[in-house]
Coordinates of C-alpha atoms and ligand atoms in Angstrom, one line a residue:
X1 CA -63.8 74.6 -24.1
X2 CA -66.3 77.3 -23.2
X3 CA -65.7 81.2 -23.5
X4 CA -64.9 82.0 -19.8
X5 CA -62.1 79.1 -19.9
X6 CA -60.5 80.2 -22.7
X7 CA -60.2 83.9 -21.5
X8 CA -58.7 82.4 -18.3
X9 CA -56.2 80.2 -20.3
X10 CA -55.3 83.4 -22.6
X11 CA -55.4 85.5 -19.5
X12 CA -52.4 83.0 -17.8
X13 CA -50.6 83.3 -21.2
X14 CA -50.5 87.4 -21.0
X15 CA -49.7 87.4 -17.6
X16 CA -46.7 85.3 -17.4
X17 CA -45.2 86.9 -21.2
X18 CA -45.2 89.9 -19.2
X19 CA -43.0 88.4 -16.5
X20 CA -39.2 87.9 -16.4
X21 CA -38.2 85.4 -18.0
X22 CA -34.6 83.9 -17.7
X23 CA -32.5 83.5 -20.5
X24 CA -31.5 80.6 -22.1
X25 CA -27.8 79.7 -21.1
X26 CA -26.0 81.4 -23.8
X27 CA -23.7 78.4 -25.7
X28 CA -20.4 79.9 -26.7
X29 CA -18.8 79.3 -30.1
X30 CA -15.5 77.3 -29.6
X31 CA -12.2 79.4 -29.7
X32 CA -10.2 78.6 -33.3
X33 CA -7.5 77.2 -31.2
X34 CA -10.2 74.9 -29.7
X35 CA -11.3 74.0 -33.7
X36 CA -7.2 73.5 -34.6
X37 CA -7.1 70.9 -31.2
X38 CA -10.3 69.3 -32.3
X39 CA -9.6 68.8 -35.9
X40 CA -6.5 67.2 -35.5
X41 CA -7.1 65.2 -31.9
X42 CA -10.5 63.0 -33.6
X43 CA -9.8 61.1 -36.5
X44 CA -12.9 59.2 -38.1
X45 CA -13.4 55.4 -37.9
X46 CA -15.7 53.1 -39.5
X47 CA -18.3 50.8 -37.5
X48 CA -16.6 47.2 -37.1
X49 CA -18.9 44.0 -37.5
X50 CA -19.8 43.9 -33.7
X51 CA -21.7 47.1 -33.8
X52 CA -25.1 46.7 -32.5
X53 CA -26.6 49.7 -34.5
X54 CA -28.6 49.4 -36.9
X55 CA -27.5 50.6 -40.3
X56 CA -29.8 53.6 -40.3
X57 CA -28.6 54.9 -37.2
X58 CA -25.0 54.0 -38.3
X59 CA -25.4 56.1 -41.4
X60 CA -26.7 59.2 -38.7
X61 CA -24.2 58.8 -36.4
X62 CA -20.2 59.0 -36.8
X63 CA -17.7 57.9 -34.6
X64 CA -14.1 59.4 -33.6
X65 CA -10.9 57.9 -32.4
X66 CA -9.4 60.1 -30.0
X67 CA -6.1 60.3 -31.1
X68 CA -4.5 61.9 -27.8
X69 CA -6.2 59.4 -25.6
X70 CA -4.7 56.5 -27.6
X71 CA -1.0 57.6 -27.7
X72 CA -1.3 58.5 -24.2
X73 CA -2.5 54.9 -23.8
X74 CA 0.5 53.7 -25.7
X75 CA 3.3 55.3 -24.2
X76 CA 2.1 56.3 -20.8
X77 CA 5.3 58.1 -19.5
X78 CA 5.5 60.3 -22.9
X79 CA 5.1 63.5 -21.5
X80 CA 7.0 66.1 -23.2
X81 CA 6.2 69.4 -21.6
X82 CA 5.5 68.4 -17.7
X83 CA 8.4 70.0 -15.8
X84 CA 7.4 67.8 -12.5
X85 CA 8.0 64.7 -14.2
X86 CA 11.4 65.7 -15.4
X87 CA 12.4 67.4 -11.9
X88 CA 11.7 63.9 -10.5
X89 CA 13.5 62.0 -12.8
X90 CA 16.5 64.3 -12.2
X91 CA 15.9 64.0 -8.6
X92 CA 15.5 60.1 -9.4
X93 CA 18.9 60.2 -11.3
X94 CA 20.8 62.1 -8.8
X95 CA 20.0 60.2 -5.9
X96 CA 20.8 56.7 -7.8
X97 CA 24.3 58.1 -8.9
X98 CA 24.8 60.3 -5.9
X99 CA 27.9 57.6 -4.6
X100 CA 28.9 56.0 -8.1
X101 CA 31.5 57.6 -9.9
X102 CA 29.5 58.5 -13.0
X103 CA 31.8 61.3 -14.9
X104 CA 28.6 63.3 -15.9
X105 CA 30.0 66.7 -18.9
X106 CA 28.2 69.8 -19.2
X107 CA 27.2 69.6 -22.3
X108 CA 26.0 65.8 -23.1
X109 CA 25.3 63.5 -20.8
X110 CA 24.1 64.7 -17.3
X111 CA 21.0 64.4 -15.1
X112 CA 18.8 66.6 -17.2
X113 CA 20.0 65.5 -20.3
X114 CA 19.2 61.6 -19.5
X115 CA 16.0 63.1 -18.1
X116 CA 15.2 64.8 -20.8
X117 CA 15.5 61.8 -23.2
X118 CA 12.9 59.6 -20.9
X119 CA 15.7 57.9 -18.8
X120 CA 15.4 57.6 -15.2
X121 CA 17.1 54.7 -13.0
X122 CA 17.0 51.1 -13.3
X123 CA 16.3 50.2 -10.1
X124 CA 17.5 46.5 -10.2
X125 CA 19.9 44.3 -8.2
X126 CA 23.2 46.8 -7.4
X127 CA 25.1 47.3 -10.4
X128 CA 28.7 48.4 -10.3
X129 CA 27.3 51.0 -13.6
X130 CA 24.8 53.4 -13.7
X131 CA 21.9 51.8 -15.3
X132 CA 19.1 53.3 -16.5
X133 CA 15.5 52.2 -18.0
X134 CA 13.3 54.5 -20.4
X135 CA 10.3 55.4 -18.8
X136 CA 8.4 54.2 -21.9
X137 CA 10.0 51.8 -24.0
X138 CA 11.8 50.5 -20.8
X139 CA 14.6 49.8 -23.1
X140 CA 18.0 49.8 -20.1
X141 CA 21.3 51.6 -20.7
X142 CA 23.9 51.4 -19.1
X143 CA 27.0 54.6 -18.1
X144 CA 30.5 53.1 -17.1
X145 CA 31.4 54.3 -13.6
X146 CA 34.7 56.1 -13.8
X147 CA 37.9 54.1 -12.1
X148 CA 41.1 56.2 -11.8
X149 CA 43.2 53.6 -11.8
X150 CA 42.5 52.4 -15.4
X151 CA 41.4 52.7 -18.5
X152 CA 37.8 53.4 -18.5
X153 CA 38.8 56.9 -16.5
X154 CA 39.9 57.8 -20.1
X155 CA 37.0 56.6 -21.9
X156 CA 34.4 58.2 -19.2
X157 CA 36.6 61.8 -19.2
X158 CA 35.1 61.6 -23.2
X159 CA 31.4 61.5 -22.2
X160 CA 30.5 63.2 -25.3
X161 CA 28.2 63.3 -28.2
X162 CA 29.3 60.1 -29.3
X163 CA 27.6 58.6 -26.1
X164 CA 24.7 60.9 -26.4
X165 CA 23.7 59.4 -29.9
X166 CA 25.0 55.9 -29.3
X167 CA 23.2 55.2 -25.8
X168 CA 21.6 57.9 -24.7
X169 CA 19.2 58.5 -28.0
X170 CA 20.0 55.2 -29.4
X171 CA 19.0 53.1 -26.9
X172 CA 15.3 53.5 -27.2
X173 CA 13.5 50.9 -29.0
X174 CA 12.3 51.7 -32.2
X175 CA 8.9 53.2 -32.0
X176 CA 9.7 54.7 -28.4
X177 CA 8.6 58.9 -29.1
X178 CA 11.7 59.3 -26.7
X179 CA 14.4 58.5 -29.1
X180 CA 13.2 60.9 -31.7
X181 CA 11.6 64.2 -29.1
X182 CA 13.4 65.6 -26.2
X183 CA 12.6 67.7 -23.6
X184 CA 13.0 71.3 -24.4
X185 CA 15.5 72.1 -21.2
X186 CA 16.5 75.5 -22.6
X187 CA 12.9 76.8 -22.8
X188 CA 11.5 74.9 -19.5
X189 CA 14.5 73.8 -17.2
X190 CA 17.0 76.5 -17.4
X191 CA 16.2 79.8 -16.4
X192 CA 14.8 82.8 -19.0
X193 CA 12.5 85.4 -18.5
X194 CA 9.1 82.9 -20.1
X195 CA 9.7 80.4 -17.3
X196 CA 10.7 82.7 -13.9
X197 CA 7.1 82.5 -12.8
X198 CA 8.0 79.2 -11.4
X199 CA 10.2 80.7 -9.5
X200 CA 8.4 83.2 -8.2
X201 CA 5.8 80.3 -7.5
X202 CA 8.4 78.2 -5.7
X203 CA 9.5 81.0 -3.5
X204 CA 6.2 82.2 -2.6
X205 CA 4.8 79.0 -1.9
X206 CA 8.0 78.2 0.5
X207 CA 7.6 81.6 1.8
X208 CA 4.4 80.7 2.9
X209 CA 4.7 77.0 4.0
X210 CA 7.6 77.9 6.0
X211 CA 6.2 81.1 7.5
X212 CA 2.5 79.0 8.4
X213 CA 4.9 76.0 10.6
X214 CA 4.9 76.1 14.1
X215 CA 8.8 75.8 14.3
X216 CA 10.2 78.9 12.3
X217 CA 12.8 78.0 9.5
X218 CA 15.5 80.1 10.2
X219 CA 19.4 80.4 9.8
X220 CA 22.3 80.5 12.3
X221 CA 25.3 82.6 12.5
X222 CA 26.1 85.8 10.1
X223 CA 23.0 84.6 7.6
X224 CA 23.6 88.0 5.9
X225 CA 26.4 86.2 4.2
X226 CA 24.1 83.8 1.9
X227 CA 23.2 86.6 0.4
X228 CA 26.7 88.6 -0.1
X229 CA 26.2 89.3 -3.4
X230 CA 23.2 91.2 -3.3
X231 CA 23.1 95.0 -1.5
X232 CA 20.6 96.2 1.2
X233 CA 18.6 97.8 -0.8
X234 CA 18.3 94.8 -3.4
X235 CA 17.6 92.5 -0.7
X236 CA 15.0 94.9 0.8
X237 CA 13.3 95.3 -2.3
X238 CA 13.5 90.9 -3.2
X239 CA 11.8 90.1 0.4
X240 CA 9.4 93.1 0.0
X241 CA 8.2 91.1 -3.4
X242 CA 7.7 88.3 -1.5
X243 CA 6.1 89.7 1.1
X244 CA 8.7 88.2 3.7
X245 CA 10.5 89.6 6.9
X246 CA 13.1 86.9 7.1
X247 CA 16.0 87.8 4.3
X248 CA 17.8 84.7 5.2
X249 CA 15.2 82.6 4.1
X250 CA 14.0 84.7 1.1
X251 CA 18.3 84.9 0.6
X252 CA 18.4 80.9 0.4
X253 CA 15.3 80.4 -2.0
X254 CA 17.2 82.7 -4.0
X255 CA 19.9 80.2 -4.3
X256 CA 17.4 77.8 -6.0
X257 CA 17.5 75.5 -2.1
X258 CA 15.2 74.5 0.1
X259 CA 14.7 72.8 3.6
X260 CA 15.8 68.9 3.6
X261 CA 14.6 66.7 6.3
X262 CA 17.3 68.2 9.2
X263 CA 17.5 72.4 9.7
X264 CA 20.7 72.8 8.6
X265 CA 20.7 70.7 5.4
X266 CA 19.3 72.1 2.3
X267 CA 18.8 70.5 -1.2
X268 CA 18.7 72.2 -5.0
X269 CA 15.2 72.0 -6.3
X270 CA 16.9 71.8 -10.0
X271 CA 19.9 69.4 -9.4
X272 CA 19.2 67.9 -6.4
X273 CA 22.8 68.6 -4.9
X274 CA 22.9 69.0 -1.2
X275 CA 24.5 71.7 1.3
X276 CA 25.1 72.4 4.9
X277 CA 24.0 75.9 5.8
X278 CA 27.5 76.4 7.4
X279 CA 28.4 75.5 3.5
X280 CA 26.5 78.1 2.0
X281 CA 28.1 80.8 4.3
X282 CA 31.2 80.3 2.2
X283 CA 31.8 83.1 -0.2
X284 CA 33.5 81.2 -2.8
X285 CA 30.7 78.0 -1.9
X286 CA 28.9 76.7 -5.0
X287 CA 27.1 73.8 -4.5
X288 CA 25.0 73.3 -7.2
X289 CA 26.3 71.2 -10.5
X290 CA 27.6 72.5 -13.5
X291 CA 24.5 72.4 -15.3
X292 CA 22.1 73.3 -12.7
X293 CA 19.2 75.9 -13.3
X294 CA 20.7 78.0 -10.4
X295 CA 24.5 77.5 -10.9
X296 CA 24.9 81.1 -11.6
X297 CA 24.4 82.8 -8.4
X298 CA 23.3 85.8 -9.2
X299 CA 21.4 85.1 -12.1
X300 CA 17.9 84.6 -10.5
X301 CA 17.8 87.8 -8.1
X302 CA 19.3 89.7 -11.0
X303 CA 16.1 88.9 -13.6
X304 CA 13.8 89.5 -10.5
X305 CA 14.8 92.8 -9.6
X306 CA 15.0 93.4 -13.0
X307 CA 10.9 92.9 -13.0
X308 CA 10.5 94.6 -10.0
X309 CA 12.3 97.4 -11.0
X310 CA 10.2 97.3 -14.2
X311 CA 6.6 97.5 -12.7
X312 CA 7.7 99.9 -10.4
X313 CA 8.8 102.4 -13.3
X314 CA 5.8 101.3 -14.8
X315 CA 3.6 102.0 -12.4
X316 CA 5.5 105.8 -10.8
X317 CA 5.5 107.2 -14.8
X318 CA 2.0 106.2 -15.5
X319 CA -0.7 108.8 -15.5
X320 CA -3.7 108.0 -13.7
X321 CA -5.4 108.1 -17.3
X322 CA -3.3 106.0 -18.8
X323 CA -3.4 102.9 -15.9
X324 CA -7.1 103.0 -16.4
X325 CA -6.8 102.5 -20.1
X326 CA -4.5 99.5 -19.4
X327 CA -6.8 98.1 -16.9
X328 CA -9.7 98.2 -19.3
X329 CA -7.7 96.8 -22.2
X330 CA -6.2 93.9 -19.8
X331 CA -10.4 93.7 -18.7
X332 CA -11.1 93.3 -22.2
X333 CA -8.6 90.7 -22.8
X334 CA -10.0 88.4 -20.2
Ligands
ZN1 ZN1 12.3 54.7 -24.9
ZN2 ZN1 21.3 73.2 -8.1

């Protein structure tokens, strides 16, 4: 290479060190929760005879079983913590009992409960039982129907923890993961302060799929009256939240309902009972089931303006100082 070549080469070299250049994609270190999943989701497996590697590469390389994908493969329908796939088979189980006599108790054997086990319906020839089939093991079990006029009335009117262990937990074949894990329905289905963000979800989204349609949901006659229980002011304050100018409807998602199929028919998102709106003018009216997320009227708008009341206070006794502190720690956080 000659002289004047060179200095152009070493010429090119200064000039572009003495550009920009981009960084490198930083690669971020795994979170230790990430390590906890990842040591205990890959478990390590040997090469069987029909590998194709050769030893060297075999003694280089290691391979995993992926321990999630394989149960998941094995019992398909195992899902412990999705609240949609209990809600439908709730939903599944109310609508196949909805005209049999099936003398559901609070505490034992009801909707949720069955649903929370991995039951949903059997949906076979008709049956004069209910008859259900594990979503996994598809073991069936079967619920007496109650008859007034004889003797099973007595045995259903003791649906009890003796049916609970015998069928509803014992009927699950033996390596089923339904007959030994439930579904946690105190921390997910009923309400508490850690799960009413769903609710505020559900509303809002209603609020807002009802608001965007062409023909306006909206009550007849004295609608103030689905919401009795609550004052002006507590109302005001609830459809303020949810940014919404129609009480009635923000008064009826309250409830826990929402639209079914004809205007004036409304169905519980949590137990799937159904109401006229002329129904839930009624004072005294409550439709849902015993064991129903909403069954206590008041229980939802109470913990909500609860919240509300809280940020506001939060918010009015805050110095301007002291909300900027919290914004930068909450900044840091994310
Ligand atoms: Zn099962
Ligand atoms: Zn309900």
């Amino acid at each position: 290479m000659d002289k004047d070549a060179l200095e152009v080469r070493l010429g090119l070299i200064r000039d572009s060190l003495g550009k920009d250049t981009k960084l490198v994609p930083r690669k971020y270190k795994n979170t230790l929760g990430q390590q906890v999943i990842t040591k205990w989701r890959y478990r390590k497996k040997a090469y069987n005879g029909s590998s194709m590697l050769s030893d060297k590469c075999k003694s280089r390389v290691q391979l995993f079983d992926d321990l999630v994908q394989e149960s998941s493969d094995s019992f398909p329908e195992f899902r412990l913590h999705d609240t949609q796939a209990l809600l439908e088979r709730i939903r599944l189980i109310q609508n196949h009992t909805r005209l049999l006599l099936v003398e559901w108790d609070v505490r034992w054997v009801n909707p949720p409960s069955l649903a929370s086990k991995g039951w949903k319906p059997y949906q076979g020839r008709s049956h004069p039982h209910a008859v259900f089939k594990c979503c996994c093991c598809h073991a069936i079990m079967s619920l007496q129907s109650s008859k007034n006029d004889d003797i099973s009335s007595n045995y259903n009117k003791k649906l009890n923890e003796k049916i609970w262990l015998s069928n509803v937990v014992g009927n699950h074949l033996q390596q089923c993961p339904w007959g030994k894990k439930q579904f946690d329905l105190d921390k997910e289905y009923y309400l508490n302060p850690q799960n009413l963000i769903t609710d505020i979800e559900r509303i809002h989204t209603d609020v807002e799929k009802f608001s965007s349609e062409s023909k306006e949901f909206h009550l007849k006659r004295n609608s103030s009256r689905i919401f009795h229980y609550l004052t002006e002011i507590e109302m005001k304050k609830l459809a303020h939240f949810f940014n919404c100018k129609d009480y009635s409807l923000v008064g009826l998602l309250l409830l826990g309902y929402t639209k079914f199929e004809k205007d004036d028919l409304v169905q519980c998102t949590a137990c799937f009972h159904r109401a006229s709106l002329r129904m839930l003018e009624h004072i005294d009216f409550n439709g849902h089931a015993l064991w129903c997320r909403y069954y206590s009227k008041k229980l939802l708008s109470k913990m909500l303006l609860e919240l509300i009341d809280k940020k506001d206070n939060a918010i009015t006794t805050m110095g301007v100082g002291e909300r900027l502190n919290k914004l930068e720690t909450v900044l840091q956080i994310l």
